[in-house]
mmCIF file of C-alpha atoms and ligand atoms in Angstrom:
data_model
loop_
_atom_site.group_PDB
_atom_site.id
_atom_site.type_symbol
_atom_site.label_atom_id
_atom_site.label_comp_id
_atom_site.label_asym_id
_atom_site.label_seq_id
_atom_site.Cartn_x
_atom_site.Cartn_y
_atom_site.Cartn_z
ATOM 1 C CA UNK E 1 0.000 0.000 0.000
ATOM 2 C CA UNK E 2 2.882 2.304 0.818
ATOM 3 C CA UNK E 3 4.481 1.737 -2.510
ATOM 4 C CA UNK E 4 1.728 3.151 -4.300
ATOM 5 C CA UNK E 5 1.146 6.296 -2.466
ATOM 6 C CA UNK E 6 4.600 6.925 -3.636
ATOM 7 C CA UNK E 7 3.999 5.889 -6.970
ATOM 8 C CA UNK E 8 1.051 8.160 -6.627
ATOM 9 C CA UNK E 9 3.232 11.147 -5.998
ATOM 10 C CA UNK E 10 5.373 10.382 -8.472
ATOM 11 C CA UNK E 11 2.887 10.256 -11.014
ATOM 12 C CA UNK E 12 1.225 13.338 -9.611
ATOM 13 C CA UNK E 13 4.515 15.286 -9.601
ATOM 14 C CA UNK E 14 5.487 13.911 -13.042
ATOM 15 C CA UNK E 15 1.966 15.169 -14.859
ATOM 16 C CA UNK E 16 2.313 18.438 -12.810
ATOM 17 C CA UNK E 17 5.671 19.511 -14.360
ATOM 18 C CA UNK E 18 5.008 18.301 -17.984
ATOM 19 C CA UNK E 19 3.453 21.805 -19.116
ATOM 20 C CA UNK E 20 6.653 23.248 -18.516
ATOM 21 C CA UNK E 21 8.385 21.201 -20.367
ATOM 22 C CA UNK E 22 7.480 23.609 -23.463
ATOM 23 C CA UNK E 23 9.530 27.028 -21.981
ATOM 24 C CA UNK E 24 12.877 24.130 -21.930
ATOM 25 C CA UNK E 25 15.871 24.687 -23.922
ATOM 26 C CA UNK E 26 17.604 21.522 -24.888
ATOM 27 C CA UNK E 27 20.291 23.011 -25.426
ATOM 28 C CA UNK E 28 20.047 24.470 -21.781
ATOM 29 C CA UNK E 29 20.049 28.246 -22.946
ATOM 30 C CA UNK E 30 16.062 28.328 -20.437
ATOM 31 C CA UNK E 31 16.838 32.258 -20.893
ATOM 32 C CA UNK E 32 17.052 32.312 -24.460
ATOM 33 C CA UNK E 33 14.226 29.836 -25.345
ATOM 34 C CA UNK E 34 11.162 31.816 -24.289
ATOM 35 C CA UNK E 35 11.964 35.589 -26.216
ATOM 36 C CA UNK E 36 12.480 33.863 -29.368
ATOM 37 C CA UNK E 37 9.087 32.396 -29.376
ATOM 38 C CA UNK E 38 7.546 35.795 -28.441
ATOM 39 C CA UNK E 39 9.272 37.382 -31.282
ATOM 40 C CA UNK E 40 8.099 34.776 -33.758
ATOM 41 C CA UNK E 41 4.603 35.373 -32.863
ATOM 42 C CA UNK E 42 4.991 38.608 -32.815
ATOM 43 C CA UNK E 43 6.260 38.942 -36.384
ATOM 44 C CA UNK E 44 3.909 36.652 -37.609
ATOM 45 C CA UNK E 45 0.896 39.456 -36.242
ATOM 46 C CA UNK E 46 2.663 42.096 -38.083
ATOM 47 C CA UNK E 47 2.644 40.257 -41.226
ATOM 48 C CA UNK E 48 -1.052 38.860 -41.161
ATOM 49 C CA UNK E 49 -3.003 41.714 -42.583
ATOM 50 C CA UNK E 50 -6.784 40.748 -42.239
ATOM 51 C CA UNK E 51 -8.487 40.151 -45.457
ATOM 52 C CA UNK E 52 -12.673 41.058 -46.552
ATOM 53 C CA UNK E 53 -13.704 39.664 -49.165
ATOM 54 C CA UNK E 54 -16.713 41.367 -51.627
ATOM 55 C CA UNK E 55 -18.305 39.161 -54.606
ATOM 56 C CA UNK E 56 -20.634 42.132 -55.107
ATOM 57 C CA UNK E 57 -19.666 45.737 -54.970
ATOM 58 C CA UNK E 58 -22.716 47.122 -56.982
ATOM 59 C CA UNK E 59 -24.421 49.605 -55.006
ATOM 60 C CA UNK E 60 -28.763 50.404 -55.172
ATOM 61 C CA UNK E 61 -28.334 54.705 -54.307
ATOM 62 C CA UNK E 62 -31.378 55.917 -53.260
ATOM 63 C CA UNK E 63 -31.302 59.596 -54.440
ATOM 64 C CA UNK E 64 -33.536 61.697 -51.814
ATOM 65 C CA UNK E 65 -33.261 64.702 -54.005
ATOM 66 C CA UNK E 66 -34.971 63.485 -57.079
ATOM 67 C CA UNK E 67 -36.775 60.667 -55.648
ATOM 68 C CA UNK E 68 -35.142 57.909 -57.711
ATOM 69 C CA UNK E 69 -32.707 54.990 -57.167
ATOM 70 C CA UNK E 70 -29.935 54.072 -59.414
ATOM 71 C CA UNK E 71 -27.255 51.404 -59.453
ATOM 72 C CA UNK E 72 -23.631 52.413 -59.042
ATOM 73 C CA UNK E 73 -20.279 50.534 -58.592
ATOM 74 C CA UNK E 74 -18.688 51.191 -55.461
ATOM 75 C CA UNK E 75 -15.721 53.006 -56.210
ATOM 76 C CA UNK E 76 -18.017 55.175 -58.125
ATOM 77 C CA UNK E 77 -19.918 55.936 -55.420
ATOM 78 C CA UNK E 78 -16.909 56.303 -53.208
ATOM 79 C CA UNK E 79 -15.364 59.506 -55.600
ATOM 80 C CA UNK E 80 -18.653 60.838 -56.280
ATOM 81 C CA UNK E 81 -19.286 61.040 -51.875
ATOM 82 C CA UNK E 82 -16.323 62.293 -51.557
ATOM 83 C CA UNK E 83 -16.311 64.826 -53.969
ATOM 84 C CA UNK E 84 -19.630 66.068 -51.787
ATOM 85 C CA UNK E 85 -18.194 66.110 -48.224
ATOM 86 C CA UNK E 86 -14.861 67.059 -49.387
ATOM 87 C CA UNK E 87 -13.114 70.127 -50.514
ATOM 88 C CA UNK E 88 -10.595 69.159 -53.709
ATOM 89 C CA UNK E 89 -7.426 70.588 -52.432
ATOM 90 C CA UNK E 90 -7.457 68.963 -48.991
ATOM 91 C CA UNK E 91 -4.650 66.954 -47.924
ATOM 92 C CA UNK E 92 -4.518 63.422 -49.441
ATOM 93 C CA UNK E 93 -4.171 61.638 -46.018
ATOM 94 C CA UNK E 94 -7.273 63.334 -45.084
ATOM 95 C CA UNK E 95 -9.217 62.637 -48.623
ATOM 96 C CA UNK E 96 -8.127 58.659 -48.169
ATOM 97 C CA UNK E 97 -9.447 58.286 -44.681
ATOM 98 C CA UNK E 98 -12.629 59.970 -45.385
ATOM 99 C CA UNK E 99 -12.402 57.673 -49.045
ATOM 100 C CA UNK E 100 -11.885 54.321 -46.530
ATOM 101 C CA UNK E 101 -14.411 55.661 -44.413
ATOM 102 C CA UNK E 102 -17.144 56.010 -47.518
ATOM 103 C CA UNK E 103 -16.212 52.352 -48.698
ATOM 104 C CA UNK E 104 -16.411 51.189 -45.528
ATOM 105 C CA UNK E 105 -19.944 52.262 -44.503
ATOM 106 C CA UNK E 106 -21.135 51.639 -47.809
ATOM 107 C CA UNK E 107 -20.011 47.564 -47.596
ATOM 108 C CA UNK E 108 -21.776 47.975 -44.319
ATOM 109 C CA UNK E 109 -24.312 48.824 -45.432
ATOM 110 C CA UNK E 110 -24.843 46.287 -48.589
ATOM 111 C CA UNK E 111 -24.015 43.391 -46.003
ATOM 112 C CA UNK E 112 -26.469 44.821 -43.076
ATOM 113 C CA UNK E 113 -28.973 46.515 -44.303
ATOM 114 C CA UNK E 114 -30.964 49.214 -42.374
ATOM 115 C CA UNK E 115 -33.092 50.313 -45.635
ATOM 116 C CA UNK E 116 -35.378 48.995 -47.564
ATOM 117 C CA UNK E 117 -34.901 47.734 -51.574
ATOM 118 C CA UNK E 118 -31.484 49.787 -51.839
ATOM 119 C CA UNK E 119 -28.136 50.115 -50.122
ATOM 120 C CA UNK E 120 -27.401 53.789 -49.682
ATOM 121 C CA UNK E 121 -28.908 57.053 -49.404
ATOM 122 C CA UNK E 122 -28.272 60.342 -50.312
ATOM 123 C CA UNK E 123 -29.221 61.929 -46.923
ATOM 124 C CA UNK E 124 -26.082 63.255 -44.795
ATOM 125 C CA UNK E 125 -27.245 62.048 -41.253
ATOM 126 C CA UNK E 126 -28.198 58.177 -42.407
ATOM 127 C CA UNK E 127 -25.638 57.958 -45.017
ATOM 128 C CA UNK E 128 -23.200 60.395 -47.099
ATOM 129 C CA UNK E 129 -24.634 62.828 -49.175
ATOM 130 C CA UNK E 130 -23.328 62.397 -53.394
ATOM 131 C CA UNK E 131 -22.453 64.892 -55.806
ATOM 132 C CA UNK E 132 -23.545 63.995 -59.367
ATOM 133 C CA UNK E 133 -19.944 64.656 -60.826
ATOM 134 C CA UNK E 134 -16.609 63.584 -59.949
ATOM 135 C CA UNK E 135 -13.101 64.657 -60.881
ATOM 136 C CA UNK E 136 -9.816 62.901 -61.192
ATOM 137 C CA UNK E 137 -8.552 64.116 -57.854
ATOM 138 C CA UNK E 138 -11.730 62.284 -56.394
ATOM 139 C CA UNK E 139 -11.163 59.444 -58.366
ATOM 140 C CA UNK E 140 -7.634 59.355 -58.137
ATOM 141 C CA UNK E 141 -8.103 58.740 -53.922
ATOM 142 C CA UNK E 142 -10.586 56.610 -54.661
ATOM 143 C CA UNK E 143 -8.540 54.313 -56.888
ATOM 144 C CA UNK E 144 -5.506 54.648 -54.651
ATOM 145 C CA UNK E 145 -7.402 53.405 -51.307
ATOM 146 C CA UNK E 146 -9.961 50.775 -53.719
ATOM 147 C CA UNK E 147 -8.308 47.802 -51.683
ATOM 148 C CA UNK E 148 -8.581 49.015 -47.842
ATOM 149 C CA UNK E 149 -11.687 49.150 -45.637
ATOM 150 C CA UNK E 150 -12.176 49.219 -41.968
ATOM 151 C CA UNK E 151 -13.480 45.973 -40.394
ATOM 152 C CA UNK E 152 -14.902 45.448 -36.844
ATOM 153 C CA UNK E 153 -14.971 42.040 -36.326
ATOM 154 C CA UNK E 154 -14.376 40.723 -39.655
ATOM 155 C CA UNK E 155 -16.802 42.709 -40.978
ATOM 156 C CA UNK E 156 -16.774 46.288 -42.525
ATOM 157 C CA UNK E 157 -17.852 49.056 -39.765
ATOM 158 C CA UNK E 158 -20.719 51.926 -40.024
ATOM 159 C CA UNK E 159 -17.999 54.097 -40.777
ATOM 160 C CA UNK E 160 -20.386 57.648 -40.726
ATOM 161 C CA UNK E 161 -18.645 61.133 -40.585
ATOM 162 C CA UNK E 162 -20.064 64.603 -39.928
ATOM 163 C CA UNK E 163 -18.431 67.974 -40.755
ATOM 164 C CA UNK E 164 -17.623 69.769 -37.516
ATOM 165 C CA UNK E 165 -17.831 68.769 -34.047
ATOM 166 C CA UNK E 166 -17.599 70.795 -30.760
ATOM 167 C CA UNK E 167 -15.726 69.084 -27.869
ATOM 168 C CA UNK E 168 -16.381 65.775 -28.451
ATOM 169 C CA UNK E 169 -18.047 63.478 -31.135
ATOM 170 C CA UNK E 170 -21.198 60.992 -30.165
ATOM 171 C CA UNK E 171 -21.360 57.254 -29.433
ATOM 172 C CA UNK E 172 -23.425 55.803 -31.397
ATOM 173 C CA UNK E 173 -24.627 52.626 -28.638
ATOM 174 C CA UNK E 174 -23.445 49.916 -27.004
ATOM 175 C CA UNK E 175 -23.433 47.722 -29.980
ATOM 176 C CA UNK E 176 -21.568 50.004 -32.109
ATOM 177 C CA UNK E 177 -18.278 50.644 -30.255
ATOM 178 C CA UNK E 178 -16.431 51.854 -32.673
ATOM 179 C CA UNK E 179 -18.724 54.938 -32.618
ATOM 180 C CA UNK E 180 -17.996 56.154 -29.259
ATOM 181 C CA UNK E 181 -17.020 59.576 -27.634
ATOM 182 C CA UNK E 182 -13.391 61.030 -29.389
ATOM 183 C CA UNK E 183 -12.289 64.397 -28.396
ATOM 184 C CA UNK E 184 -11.536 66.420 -31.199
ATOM 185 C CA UNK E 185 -9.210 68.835 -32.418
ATOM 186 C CA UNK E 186 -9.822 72.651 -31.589
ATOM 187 C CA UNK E 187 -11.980 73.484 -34.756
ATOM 188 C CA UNK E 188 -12.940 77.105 -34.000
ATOM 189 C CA UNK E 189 -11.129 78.393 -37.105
ATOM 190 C CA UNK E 190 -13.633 76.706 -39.114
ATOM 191 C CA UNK E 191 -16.418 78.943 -40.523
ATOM 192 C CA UNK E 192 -18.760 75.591 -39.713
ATOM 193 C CA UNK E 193 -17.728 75.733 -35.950
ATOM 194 C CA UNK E 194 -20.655 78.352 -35.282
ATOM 195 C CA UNK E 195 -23.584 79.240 -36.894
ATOM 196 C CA UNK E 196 -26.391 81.623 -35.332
ATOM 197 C CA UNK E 197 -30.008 81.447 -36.261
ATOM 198 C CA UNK E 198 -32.350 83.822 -35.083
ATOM 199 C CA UNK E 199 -35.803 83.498 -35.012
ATOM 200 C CA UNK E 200 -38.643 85.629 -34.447
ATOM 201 C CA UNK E 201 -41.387 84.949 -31.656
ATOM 202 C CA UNK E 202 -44.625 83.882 -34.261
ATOM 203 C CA UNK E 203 -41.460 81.910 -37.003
ATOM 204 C CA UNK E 204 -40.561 79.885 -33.917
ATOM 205 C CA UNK E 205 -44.057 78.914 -33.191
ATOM 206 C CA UNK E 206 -45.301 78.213 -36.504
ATOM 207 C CA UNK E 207 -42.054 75.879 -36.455
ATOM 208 C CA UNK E 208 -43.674 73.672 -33.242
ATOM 209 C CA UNK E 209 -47.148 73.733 -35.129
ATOM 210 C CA UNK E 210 -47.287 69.897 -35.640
ATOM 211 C CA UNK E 211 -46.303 69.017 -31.515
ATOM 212 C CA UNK E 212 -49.037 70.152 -30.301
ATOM 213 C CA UNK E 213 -47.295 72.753 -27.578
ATOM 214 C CA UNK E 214 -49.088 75.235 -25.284
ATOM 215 C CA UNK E 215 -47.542 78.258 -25.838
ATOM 216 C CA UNK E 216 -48.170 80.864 -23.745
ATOM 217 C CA UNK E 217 -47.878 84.747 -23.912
ATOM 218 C CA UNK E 218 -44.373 85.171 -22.656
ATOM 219 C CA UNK E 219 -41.936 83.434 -24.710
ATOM 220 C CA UNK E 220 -39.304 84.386 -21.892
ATOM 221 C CA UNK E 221 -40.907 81.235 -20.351
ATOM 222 C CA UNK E 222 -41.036 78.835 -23.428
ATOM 223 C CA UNK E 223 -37.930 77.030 -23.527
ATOM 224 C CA UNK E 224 -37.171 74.821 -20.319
ATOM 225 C CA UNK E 225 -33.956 72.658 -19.091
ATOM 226 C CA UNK E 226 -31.894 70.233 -21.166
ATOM 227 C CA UNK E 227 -30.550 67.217 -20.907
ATOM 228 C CA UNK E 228 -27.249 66.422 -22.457
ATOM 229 C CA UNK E 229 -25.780 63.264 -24.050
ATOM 230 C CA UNK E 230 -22.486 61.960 -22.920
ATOM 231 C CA UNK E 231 -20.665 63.795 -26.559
ATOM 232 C CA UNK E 232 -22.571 66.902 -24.989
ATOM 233 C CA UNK E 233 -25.461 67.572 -27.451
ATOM 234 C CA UNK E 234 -29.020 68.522 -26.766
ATOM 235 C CA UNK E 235 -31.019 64.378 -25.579
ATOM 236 C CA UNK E 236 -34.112 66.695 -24.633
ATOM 237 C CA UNK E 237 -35.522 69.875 -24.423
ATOM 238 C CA UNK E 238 -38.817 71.240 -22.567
ATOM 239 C CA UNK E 239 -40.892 73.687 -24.357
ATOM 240 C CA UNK E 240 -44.073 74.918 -22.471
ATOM 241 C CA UNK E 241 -43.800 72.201 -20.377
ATOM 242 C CA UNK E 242 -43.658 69.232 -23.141
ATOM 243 C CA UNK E 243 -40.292 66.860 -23.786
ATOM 244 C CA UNK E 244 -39.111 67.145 -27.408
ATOM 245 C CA UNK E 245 -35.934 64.952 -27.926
ATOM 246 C CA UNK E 246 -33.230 67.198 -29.553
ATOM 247 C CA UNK E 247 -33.361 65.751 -32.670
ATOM 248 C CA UNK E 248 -37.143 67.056 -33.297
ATOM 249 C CA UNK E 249 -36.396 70.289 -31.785
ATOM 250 C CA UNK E 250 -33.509 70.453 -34.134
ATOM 251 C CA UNK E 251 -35.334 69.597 -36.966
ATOM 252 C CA UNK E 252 -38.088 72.252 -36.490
ATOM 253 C CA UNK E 253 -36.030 74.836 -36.437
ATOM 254 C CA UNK E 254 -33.753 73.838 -38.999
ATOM 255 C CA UNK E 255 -30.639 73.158 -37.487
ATOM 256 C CA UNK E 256 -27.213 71.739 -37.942
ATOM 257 C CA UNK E 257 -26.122 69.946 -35.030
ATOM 258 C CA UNK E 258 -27.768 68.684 -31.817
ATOM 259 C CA UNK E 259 -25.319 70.832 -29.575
ATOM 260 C CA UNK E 260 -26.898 74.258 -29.528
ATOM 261 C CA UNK E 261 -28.284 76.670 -27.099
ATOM 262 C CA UNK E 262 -31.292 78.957 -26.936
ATOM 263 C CA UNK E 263 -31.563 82.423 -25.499
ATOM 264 C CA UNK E 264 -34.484 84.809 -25.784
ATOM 265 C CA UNK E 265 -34.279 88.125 -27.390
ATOM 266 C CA UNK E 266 -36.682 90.667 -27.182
ATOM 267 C CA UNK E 267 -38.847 89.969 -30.389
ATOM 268 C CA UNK E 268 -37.611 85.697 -30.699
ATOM 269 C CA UNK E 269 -34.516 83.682 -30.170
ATOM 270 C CA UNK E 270 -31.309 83.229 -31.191
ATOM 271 C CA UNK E 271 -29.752 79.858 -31.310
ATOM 272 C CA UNK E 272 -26.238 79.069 -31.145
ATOM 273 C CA UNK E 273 -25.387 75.823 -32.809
ATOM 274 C CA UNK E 274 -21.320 74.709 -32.828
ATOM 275 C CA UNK E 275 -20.697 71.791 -34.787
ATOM 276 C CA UNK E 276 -22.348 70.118 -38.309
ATOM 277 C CA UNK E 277 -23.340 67.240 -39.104
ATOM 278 C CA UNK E 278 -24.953 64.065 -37.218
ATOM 279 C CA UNK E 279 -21.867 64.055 -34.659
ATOM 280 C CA UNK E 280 -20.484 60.117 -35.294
ATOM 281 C CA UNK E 281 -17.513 58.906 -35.804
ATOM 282 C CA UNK E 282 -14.935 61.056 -37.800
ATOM 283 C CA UNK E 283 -14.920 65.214 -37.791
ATOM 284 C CA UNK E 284 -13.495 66.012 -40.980
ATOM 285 C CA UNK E 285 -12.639 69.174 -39.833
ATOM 286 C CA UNK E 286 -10.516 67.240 -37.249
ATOM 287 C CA UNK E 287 -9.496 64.912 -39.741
ATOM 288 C CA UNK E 288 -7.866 68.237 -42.119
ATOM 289 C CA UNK E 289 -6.375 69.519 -38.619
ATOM 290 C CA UNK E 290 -4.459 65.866 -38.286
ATOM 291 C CA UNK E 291 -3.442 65.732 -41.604
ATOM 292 C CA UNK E 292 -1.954 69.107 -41.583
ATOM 293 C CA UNK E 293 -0.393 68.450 -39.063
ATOM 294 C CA UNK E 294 1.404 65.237 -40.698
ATOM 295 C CA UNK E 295 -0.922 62.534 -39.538
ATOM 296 C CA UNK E 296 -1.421 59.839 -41.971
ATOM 297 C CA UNK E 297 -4.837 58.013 -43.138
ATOM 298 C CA UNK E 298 -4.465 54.964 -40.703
ATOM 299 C CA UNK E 299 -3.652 57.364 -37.406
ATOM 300 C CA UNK E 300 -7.114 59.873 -38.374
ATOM 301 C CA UNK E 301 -9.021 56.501 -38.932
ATOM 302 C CA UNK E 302 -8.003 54.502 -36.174
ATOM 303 C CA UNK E 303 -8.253 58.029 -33.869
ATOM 304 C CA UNK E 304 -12.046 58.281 -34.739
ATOM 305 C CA UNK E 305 -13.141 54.693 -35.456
ATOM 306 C CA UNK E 306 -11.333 52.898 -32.232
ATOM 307 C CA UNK E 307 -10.993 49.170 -31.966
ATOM 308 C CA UNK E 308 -11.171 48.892 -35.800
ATOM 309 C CA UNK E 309 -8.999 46.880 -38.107
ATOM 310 C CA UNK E 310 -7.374 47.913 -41.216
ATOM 311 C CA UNK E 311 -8.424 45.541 -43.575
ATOM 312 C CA UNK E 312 -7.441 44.701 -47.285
ATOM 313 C CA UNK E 313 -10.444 44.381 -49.584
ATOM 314 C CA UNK E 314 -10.465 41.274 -51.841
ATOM 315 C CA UNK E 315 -13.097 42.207 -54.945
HETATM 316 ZN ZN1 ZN X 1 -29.109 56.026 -45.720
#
């Protein structure tokens, strides 16, 4: 019986020190053995770029302006969006991340779709808005970026972009977090930072017509407290005593961004609003600061879409 508690033991000890086995060097170098291996597998990462690939890169655009939906290819459709969001003589780094961005949402889109019986839309806060020309700048970017796309997952990211942002952009949700709060550059030199819209007392009325509000004589008393979102934009807004989110406050009075304020004047309002645009992901006002400043395409992208891969597109 005693023998084979200590064959027990044995046995015991025996299976416990196998797994080291593995960090050994024959040669007896134990030292040398185990940084070798990390740099191997290191190397190996460095060299594995991740691949997507695309059978179909024919695109159903919904134009909002005209009402009517048209099939485009995708690089197309990249150089024609980017010639609307972007000014020609921009710096390249900055026209191929927003380029990568464009592709990106756009095979995002095709593969999970959130409309229905076409891919894309002209509207700028759901998708990119699309001028009906192109030039060879445009399509030069386009053609020069046609093989990269940014993947989340394995799969290629909502990759949306506004124009201006104040402070901070917006996350998107919890299941999106690639779209989540980025501090931007300081972007007050842009004409786009600010805009002012004044209103009189009756224009600002008719504009809450279809909510239904109680307005009452003094409009000193119309417009209530806010509530912020985390990328500090306008969540709600009371007005006469009723909760309007801020994007249907926004959109009654016409306005750019959801990070405004209101003040009274003595015949209206005025309304500062900083920022344009829907507020996710990349600022391209940001993204012309970086690039200016000698960042390249893959530090704006990976600065505004975090936790993304750069991926190579396989058509
Ligand atoms: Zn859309």
């Amino acid at each position: 019986m005693k023998n084979y508690i200590v064959l027990f033991f044995v046995l015991a000890l025996w299976c416990a020190f196998l797994p080291c086995l593995r960090f050994i060097d024959l040669s007896g170098d134990v030292s040398a053995s185990v940084p070798s291996c990390s740099a191997e597998e290191s190397a190996e990462a460095e060299t594995a770029t991740p691949c997507f690939s695309a059978a179909d890169t024919r695109l159903v655009l919904y134009v909002k302006e005209t009402n009517t939906a048209k099939s485009v290819e995708l690089e197309e459709y990249v150089a024609c969006a980017l010639a609307a969001v972007m000014a020609e003589d921009s710096p390249v780094e900055a026209l191929k991340a927003q380029a990568i961005a464009i592709r990106s949402l756009a095979l995002n889109r095709k593969h999970s779709p959130v409309h229905h019986g076409f891919d894309m839309c002209t509207d700028p806060f759901c998708c990119y808005p699309v001028a009906e020309t192109t030039s060879a700048t445009y399509i030069n970017i386009a053609t020069e970026t046609d093989d990269v796309i940014l993947c989340y997952r394995g799969a290629p990211v909502m990759a949306l972009s506004h124009l201006s942002s104040c402070i901070s952009t917006e996350a998107y949700g919890e299941e999106y977090p690639y779209l989540s709060c980025v501090r931007v550059e300081d972007e007050k030199g842009f004409a786009c930072y600010k805009t002012l819209y004044s209103y009189t007392k009756g224009d600002f009325k008719r504009r809450f017509e279809k909510n239904n509000i109680a307005f009452t004589e003094d409009h000193n008393t119309w417009v209530g407290e806010s509530l912020f979102t985390d990328g500090n934009r306008v969540r709600k807004i009371t007005l006469c005593g009723t909760e309007l989110t801020g994007d249907r406050f926004a959109a009654a009075l016409g306005l750019d961004s959801l990070c405004f304020s209101v003040t009274p004047t003595e015949h209206g309002f005025d309304v500062v609003c900083y920022g344009s645009g829907n507020g996710y992901g990349m600022s391209r006002c940001s993204a012309l600061i970086m690039a200016a400043h000698g960042a390249d395409y893959a530090k704006i992208l990976q600065r505004f879409y975090p936790n993304t891969v750069i991926t190579k597109l396989i058509k």
